[in-house]
Tab-separated table of C-alpha atoms and ligand atoms in Angstrom:
chain	number	residue	atom	x	y	z
P	1	MET	CA	-126.028	7.924	42.985
P	2	LYS	CA	-124.144	4.736	42.122
P	3	THR	CA	-121.151	3.342	43.985
P	4	VAL	CA	-118.118	1.755	42.343
P	5	ALA	CA	-116.078	-0.042	44.998
P	6	GLY	CA	-112.819	-1.885	44.343
P	7	ASN	CA	-111.867	-4.744	46.663
P	8	TRP	CA	-108.178	-5.347	46.091
P	9	LYS	CA	-108.021	-8.415	48.344
P	10	MET	CA	-104.411	-9.543	48.978
P	11	TYR	CA	-102.948	-7.752	45.971
P	12	LYS	CA	-100.664	-4.734	45.497
P	13	THR	CA	-97.529	-3.660	47.310
P	14	ILE	CA	-97.041	-0.019	48.305
P	15	GLU	CA	-95.313	0.653	44.965
P	16	GLN	CA	-98.090	-0.995	42.947
P	17	ALA	CA	-100.814	0.827	44.880
P	18	THR	CA	-98.985	4.140	44.392
P	19	GLU	CA	-98.749	3.487	40.662
P	20	PHE	CA	-102.491	2.737	40.492
P	21	PHE	CA	-103.502	5.927	42.293
P	22	SER	CA	-101.035	8.026	40.263
P	23	GLN	CA	-102.721	6.812	37.100
P	24	MET	CA	-106.183	7.520	38.523
P	25	SER	CA	-105.037	11.035	39.479
P	26	GLY	CA	-104.161	11.614	35.844
P	27	MET	CA	-107.733	11.062	34.674
P	28	ALA	CA	-110.562	13.599	34.795
P	29	ALA	CA	-112.462	13.409	38.077
P	30	PRO	CA	-115.884	11.800	37.706
P	31	ARG	CA	-119.040	13.673	38.714
P	32	THR	CA	-119.228	13.047	42.429
P	33	ASP	CA	-122.979	13.698	42.424
P	34	LYS	CA	-123.333	10.691	40.090
P	35	VAL	CA	-120.776	8.197	41.333
P	36	ASN	CA	-119.194	7.403	44.659
P	37	VAL	CA	-115.783	5.749	44.214
P	38	LEU	CA	-114.236	3.543	46.880
P	39	ILE	CA	-111.075	1.433	47.040
P	40	PHE	CA	-110.371	-1.200	49.681
P	41	PRO	CA	-106.575	-1.740	49.655
P	42	ASN	CA	-104.634	-3.865	52.113
P	43	TYR	CA	-103.721	-2.070	55.354
P	44	VAL	CA	-100.048	-1.586	54.429
P	45	ALA	CA	-100.734	0.004	51.055
P	46	MET	CA	-103.612	2.051	52.485
P	47	GLY	CA	-101.444	3.616	55.176
P	48	ALA	CA	-98.684	4.411	52.731
P	49	VAL	CA	-100.850	6.020	50.037
P	50	ALA	CA	-102.776	7.973	52.658
P	51	VAL	CA	-99.536	9.475	53.951
P	52	SER	CA	-98.007	10.142	50.531
P	53	GLY	CA	-101.129	11.998	49.359
P	54	VAL	CA	-101.285	10.201	46.016
P	55	VAL	CA	-104.995	9.342	46.328
P	56	PRO	CA	-107.213	11.799	44.402
P	57	ASP	CA	-109.818	13.426	46.622
P	58	TRP	CA	-112.706	11.782	44.724
P	59	ILE	CA	-111.567	8.290	45.740
P	60	HIS	CA	-112.570	7.220	49.251
P	61	LEU	CA	-110.628	4.551	51.082
P	62	GLY	CA	-111.889	1.571	53.034
P	63	ALA	CA	-110.344	-1.344	54.909
P	64	GLN	CA	-110.987	-4.990	54.069
P	65	ASP	CA	-111.404	-5.997	57.699
P	66	VAL	CA	-111.471	-4.527	61.206
P	67	ALA	CA	-110.975	-5.715	64.760
P	68	ALA	CA	-113.943	-6.474	67.002
P	69	GLU	CA	-112.351	-4.404	69.791
P	70	ALA	CA	-111.393	-0.749	70.121
P	71	GLU	CA	-107.840	-1.226	71.456
P	72	GLY	CA	-105.766	-3.638	73.478
P	73	ALA	CA	-103.735	-6.841	73.497
P	74	PHE	CA	-105.047	-8.344	70.241
P	75	THR	CA	-101.963	-9.264	68.243
P	76	GLY	CA	-102.413	-8.832	64.512
P	77	GLU	CA	-105.668	-6.877	64.731
P	78	VAL	CA	-106.300	-3.358	63.408
P	79	SER	CA	-108.767	-1.059	65.152
P	80	PRO	CA	-111.356	1.290	63.623
P	81	GLN	CA	-109.404	4.276	64.932
P	82	MET	CA	-106.230	3.094	63.166
P	83	ILE	CA	-108.174	2.682	59.940
P	84	GLN	CA	-109.646	6.161	60.342
P	85	SER	CA	-106.169	7.571	60.957
P	86	ALA	CA	-105.419	6.637	57.326
P	87	GLY	CA	-108.395	8.733	56.251
P	88	ALA	CA	-110.550	5.688	55.502
P	89	THR	CA	-114.313	5.948	55.810
P	90	HIS	CA	-115.520	2.405	55.070
P	91	VAL	CA	-114.815	-1.191	56.036
P	92	LEU	CA	-115.820	-4.529	54.519
P	93	ILE	CA	-117.487	-6.866	57.007
P	94	GLY	CA	-118.157	-10.521	56.284
P	95	HIS	CA	-116.680	-10.840	52.818
P	96	SER	CA	-117.236	-14.445	51.751
P	97	GLU	CA	-113.477	-15.099	51.801
P	98	ARG	CA	-113.410	-14.129	55.475
P	99	ARG	CA	-116.537	-16.161	56.245
P	100	HIS	CA	-115.503	-19.258	54.323
P	101	ILE	CA	-111.679	-19.267	54.186
P	102	MET	CA	-110.846	-17.547	57.497
P	103	GLY	CA	-113.865	-19.121	59.185
P	104	GLU	CA	-115.195	-15.916	60.754
P	105	SER	CA	-118.344	-16.644	62.745
P	106	ALA	CA	-121.620	-14.763	62.647
P	107	ASP	CA	-120.999	-13.576	66.207
P	108	LEU	CA	-117.513	-12.247	65.401
P	109	LEU	CA	-118.846	-10.428	62.334
P	110	HIS	CA	-121.606	-8.880	64.412
P	111	ARG	CA	-119.034	-7.606	66.912
P	112	LYS	CA	-116.839	-6.223	64.124
P	113	LEU	CA	-119.794	-4.433	62.553
P	114	SER	CA	-120.879	-2.909	65.872
P	115	ASN	CA	-117.314	-1.831	66.637
P	116	ALA	CA	-116.963	-0.158	63.235
P	117	LEU	CA	-120.309	1.628	63.546
P	118	GLN	CA	-119.515	2.859	67.026
P	119	ALA	CA	-116.325	4.469	65.739
P	120	GLY	CA	-118.145	6.089	62.810
P	121	LEU	CA	-116.806	3.843	60.059
P	122	ILE	CA	-119.347	2.797	57.432
P	123	PRO	CA	-119.584	-1.007	57.318
P	124	VAL	CA	-120.151	-2.658	53.953
P	125	LEU	CA	-121.841	-5.855	55.109
P	126	CYS	CA	-121.330	-8.615	52.534
P	127	VAL	CA	-123.916	-11.373	52.245
P	128	GLY	CA	-124.367	-14.205	49.774
P	129	GLU	CA	-125.130	-17.867	49.348
P	130	THR	CA	-122.922	-20.703	48.089
P	131	LEU	CA	-123.954	-22.709	45.038
P	132	ASP	CA	-124.982	-25.658	47.228
P	133	GLU	CA	-127.188	-23.375	49.297
P	134	ARG	CA	-128.804	-21.890	46.179
P	135	ASP	CA	-129.334	-25.323	44.652
P	136	ALA	CA	-130.955	-26.482	47.883
P	137	GLY	CA	-133.423	-23.570	47.679
P	138	ARG	CA	-131.862	-21.881	50.723
P	139	MET	CA	-130.706	-18.585	49.179
P	140	GLN	CA	-133.218	-16.411	51.033
P	141	GLU	CA	-132.738	-18.215	54.345
P	142	VAL	CA	-128.947	-17.833	54.157
P	143	ILE	CA	-128.988	-14.154	53.219
P	144	PHE	CA	-131.629	-13.262	55.809
P	145	GLY	CA	-129.645	-15.170	58.445
P	146	GLN	CA	-126.499	-13.184	57.593
P	147	LEU	CA	-128.425	-9.905	57.803
P	148	ASP	CA	-130.187	-10.902	61.037
P	149	THR	CA	-127.022	-11.897	62.875
P	150	GLY	CA	-124.875	-9.104	61.440
P	151	LEU	CA	-127.388	-6.397	62.305
P	152	ALA	CA	-128.789	-7.825	65.548
P	153	GLY	CA	-129.555	-4.989	67.952
P	154	VAL	CA	-128.148	-2.379	65.588
P	155	ALA	CA	-130.045	0.914	65.527
P	156	LEU	CA	-129.198	3.279	62.701
P	157	GLN	CA	-130.157	6.930	62.561
P	158	ASN	CA	-130.001	7.057	58.785
P	159	GLY	CA	-129.019	4.843	55.883
P	160	ALA	CA	-125.773	6.696	55.267
P	161	GLN	CA	-124.187	4.667	58.048
P	162	LEU	CA	-124.392	1.274	56.344
P	163	THR	CA	-124.017	-0.349	52.929
P	164	VAL	CA	-124.883	-3.946	52.026
P	165	ALA	CA	-123.211	-5.939	49.246
P	166	TYR	CA	-124.900	-8.981	47.724
P	167	GLU	CA	-122.133	-11.289	46.547
P	168	PRO	CA	-123.224	-14.807	45.605
P	169	VAL	CA	-120.205	-16.935	46.538
P	170	TRP	CA	-120.443	-18.907	43.277
P	171	ALA	CA	-119.993	-15.670	41.272
P	172	ILE	CA	-116.887	-14.375	43.067
P	173	GLY	CA	-113.718	-14.685	41.024
P	174	THR	CA	-115.309	-17.342	38.807
P	175	GLY	CA	-116.042	-15.282	35.701
P	176	VAL	CA	-119.714	-16.285	36.084
P	177	ASN	CA	-121.790	-13.314	37.184
P	178	ALA	CA	-125.328	-13.780	38.459
P	179	ALA	CA	-128.054	-13.277	35.858
P	180	ASN	CA	-129.896	-9.973	35.995
P	181	GLU	CA	-133.109	-11.658	37.243
P	182	GLN	CA	-131.167	-13.409	40.018
P	183	ILE	CA	-129.621	-10.104	41.073
P	184	GLU	CA	-132.961	-8.270	41.052
P	185	ASP	CA	-134.607	-11.076	42.975
P	186	ALA	CA	-131.917	-11.148	45.694
P	187	HIS	CA	-131.708	-7.355	45.963
P	188	ARG	CA	-135.491	-7.033	46.374
P	189	LEU	CA	-135.468	-9.644	49.127
P	190	ILE	CA	-132.592	-7.845	50.860
P	191	ARG	CA	-134.329	-4.467	50.557
P	192	ASP	CA	-137.565	-5.813	52.071
P	193	HIS	CA	-135.675	-7.487	54.872
P	194	LEU	CA	-133.648	-4.354	55.683
P	195	SER	CA	-136.875	-2.364	55.904
P	196	GLN	CA	-138.329	-4.982	58.251
P	197	LEU	CA	-135.220	-5.129	60.404
P	198	LEU	CA	-134.395	-1.436	60.594
P	199	GLY	CA	-137.680	0.232	59.712
P	200	ASN	CA	-138.135	2.935	57.108
P	201	PRO	CA	-136.817	5.313	55.902
P	202	VAL	CA	-133.532	3.758	57.153
P	203	GLY	CA	-134.069	0.349	55.533
P	204	SER	CA	-135.070	1.813	52.197
P	205	SER	CA	-132.086	4.169	52.030
P	206	ILE	CA	-129.241	1.668	52.545
P	207	PRO	CA	-127.268	1.228	49.299
P	208	ILE	CA	-127.188	-2.383	48.059
P	209	LEU	CA	-124.216	-3.231	45.833
P	210	TYR	CA	-123.792	-6.310	43.660
P	211	GLY	CA	-120.476	-8.166	43.565
P	212	GLY	CA	-119.232	-11.224	41.697
P	213	SER	CA	-117.334	-11.220	38.400
P	214	VAL	CA	-118.262	-7.629	37.546
P	215	LYS	CA	-116.261	-6.279	34.608
P	216	PRO	CA	-116.626	-3.466	32.066
P	217	ALA	CA	-118.406	-5.822	29.638
P	218	ASN	CA	-121.276	-6.691	32.016
P	219	PHE	CA	-121.415	-3.688	34.356
P	220	ALA	CA	-123.721	-1.423	32.336
P	221	ALA	CA	-126.491	-4.032	32.417
P	222	ILE	CA	-125.990	-4.761	36.138
P	223	VAL	CA	-125.619	-1.218	37.472
P	224	GLY	CA	-128.609	-0.144	35.370
P	225	LEU	CA	-130.939	-2.515	37.264
P	226	PRO	CA	-133.362	-0.552	39.446
P	227	SER	CA	-132.468	-2.497	42.599
P	228	VAL	CA	-128.691	-2.131	42.189
P	229	ASP	CA	-126.931	0.843	43.792
P	230	GLY	CA	-123.466	-0.057	42.531
P	231	GLY	CA	-120.820	-2.746	42.358
P	232	LEU	CA	-118.202	-4.322	44.622
P	233	ILE	CA	-115.488	-5.351	42.239
P	234	GLY	CA	-112.488	-7.588	42.810
P	235	GLY	CA	-110.386	-8.603	39.812
P	236	ALA	CA	-111.468	-5.766	37.504
P	237	SER	CA	-110.605	-3.136	40.122
P	238	LEU	CA	-106.892	-3.932	40.010
P	239	LYS	CA	-106.219	-2.371	36.612
P	240	PRO	CA	-106.582	1.415	36.338
P	241	ASP	CA	-108.015	1.214	32.805
P	242	ALA	CA	-110.729	-1.294	33.684
P	243	PHE	CA	-111.574	0.521	36.915
P	244	ALA	CA	-111.836	3.845	35.081
P	245	GLU	CA	-114.207	2.194	32.588
P	246	LEU	CA	-116.398	0.926	35.434
P	247	ILE	CA	-116.553	4.436	36.907
P	248	ALA	CA	-117.499	5.926	33.539
P	249	ILE	CA	-120.267	3.327	33.111
P	250	ALA	CA	-121.749	4.083	36.554
P	251	GLU	CA	-121.548	7.808	35.882
P	252	GLN	CA	-123.694	7.435	32.773
P	253	VAL	CA	-126.571	5.521	34.383
G	301	LIG	P1	-114.565	-10.500	41.703
G	301	LIG	O1	-114.591	-10.328	43.295
G	301	LIG	O2	-115.055	-9.221	41.098
G	301	LIG	O3	-113.120	-10.795	41.369
G	301	LIG	O4	-115.479	-11.656	41.382
G	301	LIG	C1	-115.638	-9.647	43.928
G	301	LIG	C2	-115.417	-9.622	45.432
G	301	LIG	O5	-114.930	-10.616	45.987
G	301	LIG	O6	-115.726	-8.621	46.121
């Protein structure tokens, strides 16, 4: 089973999101035993499309962020329960834009992940090194550190509760995707570390997605790699045609 996940970032109004899902509804549903399709819209668009019923039942929704608390006086925050009330099942935790632009700390991300898990949302924990860190030979140290702090004290019953996305920061939105050997190398390290941290079979069953400049032209080679369970896609997930192509590619692996 491969996953095709679209991270819309801060794009799409309610009208634009509705148009996207209407177009997706018009296409033949993919084989859901072959491909798991996820879209992470902004909160406003997600709530609206969930209520209007325009999302085809084979597309699952996720949020791009979540509060570290269940409820209370936290102006601007959105709780797991609110996200679930829109029918969403997943949430991104620690996307590099939140780590590096919003300055979210390892401790905050750990609290967000625990809060999401406790509510029954599936966290998609994003990890990845910057170019400076890679050049300094610190890729493994950085990724392991992000996994260690994010998953500290977390006990999972089965792998279905968590997904990890490897997104090298230097490949996000740059048009430069990681080379296949770099992806395999990082994914193997992540897999071994998850098994160490969480034990098996949990560690070996957590899907590991690749993200960073994925597009229809390079996706077949990436999603076909043995260590890759799918893609987390930004730019190419915004256009229905390109996203449909990515789904079709994953379905054929
Ligand atoms: P990109 O973004 O596909 O536009 O590089 C990926 C991501 O940030 O998740």
